[in-house]
Coordinates of N, CA, C and O in Angstrom, one line a residue:
A1 N 32.0 26.8 2.8 CA 31.5 25.7 1.9 C 30.0 25.8 1.7 O 29.2 25.7 2.7
Y2 N 29.6 26.0 0.6 CA 28.3 26.1 0.2 C 27.5 24.7 -0.1 O 26.3 24.7 -0.2
R3 N 28.3 23.7 -0.1 CA 27.7 22.5 -0.4 C 28.4 21.3 0.4 O 29.6 21.6 0.9
R4 N 27.8 20.3 0.6 CA 28.3 19.1 1.2 C 27.7 17.9 0.8 O 26.6 17.7 0.7
L5 N 28.5 16.9 0.3 CA 28.1 15.5 0.1 C 27.5 14.8 1.4 O 28.3 14.8 2.4
M6 N 26.4 14.4 1.3 CA 25.9 13.6 2.6 C 24.8 12.6 2.0 O 24.2 12.8 1.0
T7 N 24.6 11.4 2.9 CA 23.6 10.6 2.6 C 22.2 11.2 2.9 O 22.2 12.1 3.6
I8 N 21.1 10.5 2.4 CA 19.9 11.0 2.8 C 19.6 10.9 4.2 O 19.0 11.7 5.0
E9 N 20.2 9.9 4.9 CA 20.0 9.7 6.4 C 20.8 10.8 7.0 O 20.2 11.5 8.1
E10 N 22.0 11.3 6.6 CA 22.7 12.5 7.2 C 21.9 13.8 7.1 O 21.8 14.6 7.9
A11 N 21.2 13.8 5.9 CA 20.4 15.0 5.6 C 19.2 15.2 6.6 O 19.0 16.2 7.1
F12 N 18.5 14.0 6.9 CA 17.5 13.8 7.9 C 17.9 14.4 9.2 O 17.2 15.0 9.9
V13 N 19.2 13.9 9.5 CA 19.8 14.3 10.9 C 20.0 15.8 10.9 O 19.6 16.4 11.9
E14 N 20.5 16.3 9.9 CA 20.8 17.7 10.0 C 19.3 18.7 10.0 O 19.4 19.6 10.5
L15 N 18.3 18.0 9.4 CA 17.1 18.7 9.4 C 16.5 18.7 10.7 O 15.6 19.5 10.9
E16 N 17.0 17.9 11.6 CA 16.4 17.9 13.1 C 16.7 19.3 13.8 O 16.0 19.6 14.7
N17 N 17.7 19.9 13.1 CA 18.0 21.3 13.8 C 17.3 22.5 13.2 O 17.4 23.4 13.6
Y18 N 16.4 22.1 12.1 CA 15.9 23.1 11.2 C 14.5 23.5 12.1 O 13.8 22.5 12.6
I19 N 14.1 24.8 12.1 CA 13.0 25.3 12.7 C 12.1 25.9 11.5 O 12.6 26.9 11.0
D20 N 11.0 25.3 11.3 CA 10.1 25.8 10.2 C 9.2 26.8 10.6 O 8.1 26.7 11.4
A21 N 9.6 28.2 10.2 CA 8.8 29.1 10.7 C 7.4 29.2 10.1 O 6.4 29.7 10.6
S22 N 7.2 28.5 9.0 CA 5.8 28.4 8.4 C 4.9 27.3 9.1 O 3.7 27.4 8.7
D23 N 5.3 26.6 9.9 CA 4.7 25.5 10.8 C 4.6 25.9 12.2 O 5.3 25.1 12.9
P24 N 4.1 27.0 12.7 CA 4.3 27.4 14.1 C 3.5 26.4 15.1 O 3.9 26.4 16.3
D25 N 2.6 25.8 14.4 CA 1.7 24.7 15.3 C 2.5 23.3 15.3 O 2.1 22.4 15.9
M26 N 3.6 23.3 14.6 CA 4.3 22.0 14.5 C 5.4 21.8 15.4 O 6.4 22.5 15.3
D27 N 5.2 21.0 16.3 CA 6.2 20.9 17.5 C 6.9 19.5 17.4 O 7.3 19.1 18.4
L28 N 6.8 18.9 16.3 CA 7.6 17.5 16.1 C 8.9 17.7 15.5 O 9.1 18.8 14.6
P29 N 9.8 17.0 15.7 CA 11.2 16.9 14.8 C 10.7 16.7 13.5 O 9.9 16.0 13.2
N30 N 11.6 17.3 12.6 CA 11.3 17.3 11.2 C 11.4 15.9 10.7 O 10.4 15.5 9.8
L31 N 12.2 15.0 11.1 CA 12.1 13.5 10.7 C 10.9 13.0 11.0 O 10.3 12.1 10.2
L32 N 10.4 13.2 12.2 CA 8.9 12.6 12.5 C 7.8 13.0 11.5 O 7.1 12.4 11.2
H33 N 8.0 14.4 11.1 CA 7.0 15.0 10.3 C 7.1 14.3 9.1 O 6.0 13.9 8.5
L34 N 8.3 14.0 8.5 CA 8.5 13.3 7.2 C 7.9 12.0 7.1 O 7.4 11.5 6.3
L35 N 8.2 11.1 8.3 CA 7.8 9.8 8.4 C 6.3 9.7 8.6 O 5.6 9.0 8.0
Q36 N 5.7 10.6 9.3 CA 4.2 10.6 9.5 C 3.6 11.0 8.0 O 2.5 10.6 7.7
T37 N 4.2 11.9 7.4 CA 3.6 12.2 6.1 C 3.6 11.0 5.2 O 2.7 10.7 4.5
A38 N 4.7 10.3 5.1 CA 4.8 9.2 4.3 C 3.9 7.9 4.7 O 3.2 7.4 3.9
E39 N 3.9 7.9 6.0 CA 2.9 6.9 6.6 C 1.4 7.2 6.3 O 0.5 6.3 5.9
G40 N 1.0 8.5 6.4 CA -0.3 8.9 6.0 C -0.6 8.6 4.7 O -1.7 8.1 4.4
I41 N 0.2 8.8 3.8 CA 0.1 8.6 2.4 C -0.2 7.2 2.1 O -0.9 6.5 1.3
R42 N 0.7 6.4 2.8 CA 0.6 4.8 2.7 C -0.7 4.4 3.1 O -1.4 3.4 2.6
N43 N -1.2 4.7 4.4 CA -2.4 4.4 5.0 C -3.6 4.8 4.1 O -4.6 4.0 4.2
A44 N -3.5 5.9 3.4 CA -4.4 6.3 2.4 C -4.6 5.4 1.2 O -5.4 5.6 0.3
G45 N -3.6 4.6 1.1 CA -3.6 3.6 0.0 C -3.0 4.1 -1.3 O -3.2 3.5 -2.5
H46 N -2.1 5.1 -1.3 CA -1.6 5.7 -2.5 C -0.2 4.8 -2.8 O 0.3 4.1 -2.0
P47 N 0.1 5.0 -4.0 CA 1.3 4.3 -4.6 C 2.6 4.5 -3.7 O 2.8 5.7 -3.1
D48 N 3.6 3.6 -3.9 CA 4.9 3.8 -3.4 C 5.6 5.1 -3.7 O 6.2 5.6 -2.8
W49 N 5.4 5.4 -5.0 CA 6.1 6.6 -5.4 C 5.7 7.9 -4.7 O 6.5 8.7 -4.3
L50 N 4.4 7.9 -4.4 CA 4.0 9.1 -3.6 C 4.3 9.0 -2.1 O 4.5 10.0 -1.5
Q51 N 4.4 7.8 -1.6 CA 5.0 7.6 -0.2 C 6.5 8.3 -0.3 O 6.7 9.0 0.8
L52 N 7.2 7.9 -1.2 CA 8.6 8.4 -1.2 C 8.5 10.0 -1.3 O 9.3 10.7 -0.6
V53 N 7.6 10.5 -2.2 CA 7.6 12.2 -2.2 C 7.3 12.5 -0.9 O 7.8 13.6 -0.4
G54 N 6.2 11.8 -0.1 CA 5.9 12.4 1.1 C 7.1 12.5 2.1 O 7.2 13.4 3.1
L55 N 7.8 11.4 1.9 CA 9.2 11.1 2.8 C 10.2 12.3 2.5 O 10.8 12.9 3.5
L56 N 10.3 12.7 1.3 CA 11.3 13.6 0.9 C 10.9 15.1 0.7 O 11.7 16.1 0.4
H57 N 9.6 15.3 0.9 CA 9.0 16.6 0.5 C 9.6 17.9 1.2 O 9.7 18.9 0.6
D58 N 10.3 17.8 2.3 CA 10.9 18.9 2.9 C 12.5 18.9 2.9 O 13.1 19.7 3.5
V59 N 13.0 18.0 2.2 CA 14.5 17.7 2.2 C 15.2 19.1 1.6 O 16.3 19.4 1.9
G60 N 14.6 19.7 0.7 CA 15.2 20.9 0.1 C 15.4 21.9 1.1 O 16.3 22.8 1.0
K61 N 14.9 21.9 2.3 CA 15.1 22.9 3.5 C 16.5 22.6 4.0 O 16.9 23.5 4.7
I62 N 17.3 21.7 3.5 CA 18.6 21.5 4.0 C 19.4 22.7 3.7 O 20.5 23.0 4.3
M63 N 19.1 23.6 2.7 CA 19.8 24.8 2.2 C 20.1 25.7 3.5 O 20.9 26.6 3.4
F64 N 19.1 25.5 4.7 CA 19.4 26.5 5.7 C 20.7 26.4 6.3 O 21.2 27.3 6.8
L65 N 21.5 25.2 6.1 CA 22.8 25.0 6.5 C 23.8 26.0 6.0 O 24.7 26.4 6.7
W66 N 23.5 26.5 4.8 CA 24.4 27.4 4.2 C 24.0 28.8 3.9 O 24.6 29.7 3.4
G67 N 22.8 29.1 4.7 CA 22.1 30.5 4.4 C 21.9 31.2 5.6 O 22.3 30.7 6.7
D68 N 21.2 32.3 5.6 CA 21.0 33.1 6.7 C 19.7 33.9 6.4 O 19.2 33.9 5.4
G69 N 19.3 34.7 7.4 CA 18.2 35.6 7.1 C 18.2 36.5 5.9 O 17.3 36.9 5.3
A70 N 19.5 37.1 5.6 CA 19.7 38.0 4.5 C 19.3 37.3 3.1 O 19.0 38.0 2.2
D71 N 19.5 36.1 3.0 CA 19.2 35.3 1.9 C 17.9 34.4 1.9 O 17.6 33.5 1.1
G72 N 17.1 34.8 3.0 CA 15.9 34.0 3.1 C 16.0 32.6 3.6 O 15.1 31.7 3.2
Q73 N 17.0 32.2 4.4 CA 17.3 30.9 4.6 C 17.7 30.7 6.1 O 18.5 29.9 6.4
D74 N 17.0 31.4 6.9 CA 17.3 31.3 8.5 C 16.4 30.1 9.0 O 15.3 30.4 9.2
G75 N 17.2 29.0 9.2 CA 16.3 28.0 9.6 C 16.6 27.7 11.1 O 16.2 26.6 11.6
Y76 N 17.2 28.6 11.8 CA 17.5 28.5 13.2 C 16.6 29.2 14.1 O 16.6 29.1 15.3
S77 N 15.7 30.1 13.7 CA 14.8 30.9 14.4 C 13.4 30.7 14.2 O 13.0 30.6 12.9
P78 N 12.5 30.7 15.1 CA 11.1 30.5 14.7 C 10.5 31.6 14.0 O 9.4 31.5 13.4
K79 N 11.1 32.7 14.0 CA 10.6 33.9 13.2 C 11.5 34.2 12.1 O 11.5 35.4 11.6
G80 N 12.5 33.3 11.7 CA 13.5 33.6 10.8 C 12.8 33.9 9.3 O 11.8 33.3 9.1
K81 N 13.6 34.5 8.7 CA 13.2 34.7 7.2 C 13.5 33.5 6.4 O 14.8 33.1 6.4
Q82 N 12.4 32.9 5.8 CA 12.6 31.6 5.1 C 12.0 31.7 3.8 O 11.6 30.6 3.3
W83 N 11.9 32.8 3.2 CA 11.3 32.8 1.8 C 11.9 32.1 0.8 O 11.3 31.6 -0.1
A84 N 13.1 31.5 0.9 CA 14.0 30.9 -0.1 C 13.8 29.5 0.3 O 14.4 28.6 -0.5
L85 N 13.3 29.0 1.4 CA 13.2 27.7 1.9 C 11.8 26.9 1.7 O 11.7 25.8 1.4
G86 N 10.8 27.9 1.8 CA 9.5 27.2 2.0 C 8.9 26.8 0.6 O 9.2 27.5 -0.2
G87 N 8.1 25.9 0.6 CA 7.4 25.5 -0.7 C 6.0 25.9 -0.6 O 5.1 25.2 -1.3
D88 N 5.8 26.8 0.2 CA 4.3 27.1 0.5 C 3.8 27.7 -0.9 O 4.5 28.5 -1.7
T89 N 2.5 27.4 -1.2 CA 1.8 27.9 -2.5 C 0.7 29.0 -2.1 O 0.0 28.8 -1.1
W90 N 0.9 30.1 -2.8 CA 0.0 31.2 -2.5 C -1.1 31.3 -3.5 O -0.7 31.4 -4.8
V91 N -2.3 31.5 -3.3 CA -3.4 31.8 -4.2 C -3.1 33.2 -4.6 O -3.1 34.0 -3.6
V92 N -3.4 33.6 -5.9 CA -3.4 34.9 -6.2 C -4.7 35.2 -7.2 O -5.0 34.2 -7.9
G93 N -5.2 36.4 -7.1 CA -6.3 36.7 -7.9 C -7.6 36.4 -7.6 O -8.6 36.6 -8.2
C94 N -7.7 35.8 -6.3 CA -9.1 35.4 -5.7 C -8.9 35.4 -4.2 O -7.9 35.4 -3.5
R95 N -10.1 35.3 -3.6 CA -10.2 35.4 -2.0 C -9.4 34.0 -1.6 O -9.6 33.0 -2.2
I96 N -8.8 34.2 -0.4 CA -8.1 33.1 0.1 C -9.0 32.6 1.3 O -9.3 33.4 2.2
P97 N -9.5 31.3 1.3 CA -10.3 30.8 2.6 C -9.4 31.0 3.8 O -8.3 30.6 3.8
N98 N -10.0 31.5 4.8 CA -9.3 31.6 6.0 C -8.8 30.2 6.7 O -7.7 30.1 7.3
E99 N -9.4 29.2 6.4 CA -8.9 27.9 6.9 C -7.8 27.4 6.1 O -7.3 26.3 6.4
A100 N -7.4 28.0 5.0 CA -6.4 27.5 4.2 C -4.9 28.0 4.5 O -3.9 27.6 4.0
V101 N -4.9 28.9 5.5 CA -3.6 29.5 5.9 C -3.5 29.5 7.4 O -4.4 29.3 8.2
V102 N -2.1 29.5 7.8 CA -1.8 29.4 9.2 C -2.2 30.6 10.0 O -2.7 30.7 11.0
F103 N -2.1 31.9 9.3 CA -2.3 33.2 10.0 C -3.3 33.8 9.2 O -3.1 34.9 8.4
P104 N -4.5 33.6 9.4 CA -5.7 34.2 8.5 C -6.0 35.6 9.0 O -6.5 36.3 8.2
E105 N -5.5 36.1 10.0 CA -5.6 37.4 10.5 C -5.0 38.3 9.4 O -5.2 39.5 9.5
F106 N -4.0 37.9 8.6 CA -3.4 38.8 7.7 C -4.1 38.7 6.4 O -3.7 39.5 5.5
N107 N -5.1 37.9 6.1 CA -5.9 37.8 4.8 C -6.4 39.2 4.5 O -6.3 39.6 3.4
P108 N -7.0 40.0 5.5 CA -7.5 41.4 5.0 C -6.4 42.2 4.4 O -6.7 43.2 3.6
L109 N -5.2 42.1 4.7 CA -4.1 42.8 4.1 C -3.8 42.6 2.5 O -3.2 43.2 1.9
N110 N -4.2 41.4 2.1 CA -4.3 41.0 0.8 C -5.3 41.6 -0.3 O -6.4 41.4 0.1
P111 N -4.8 42.5 -1.2 CA -5.9 43.0 -2.1 C -6.7 41.9 -2.8 O -7.8 42.3 -3.3
D112 N -6.2 40.7 -2.9 CA -7.0 39.7 -3.6 C -8.3 39.5 -2.9 O -9.2 38.8 -3.4
M113 N -8.4 39.6 -1.6 CA -9.5 39.3 -0.8 C -10.7 40.1 -1.1 O -11.9 39.7 -0.9
S114 N -10.6 41.1 -2.0 CA -11.8 41.8 -2.4 C -12.2 41.4 -3.7 O -13.4 41.6 -4.4
N115 N -11.6 40.2 -4.3 CA -12.1 39.4 -5.5 C -12.8 38.2 -5.2 O -12.3 37.4 -4.4
P116 N -14.0 38.1 -5.7 CA -14.7 36.8 -5.4 C -14.1 35.5 -5.9 O -13.3 35.5 -6.7

C-alpha cells in the first residue's frame, strides 16, 4: 500500500517515528518541532495563515512510510538517504555562507564556492 487515508493528527503521530537526517542537531520529536515552529511564528506577530504553514511545513515527510533508501525516502536512519523527502533549498551559482548550512565543512567541495 503506497497510500493511506489518515487525519492530520494521525500523520503527526506517524511523523514521531521519522528521523530527519538533515537536522542532526535536532533532538526533539517532530511534533514538538512543528508546534515550536508555529508558536515562534505566532510570537513574532505573523498572521494565522503563516502559523498554519509553520505547523504543516514538514508533513510531506510522511512519504517515508512508503519509501526506502533506494528512492530517497529512508526516514528510519539518521544517515538515511532522504533526497526525496527534504525541502532544503540549495544556493547555486554563488558562494554559500558557512553559517547557512549544517555541514559547512563540505562547502569547499562545491564548485560555486569560487564564485563571489
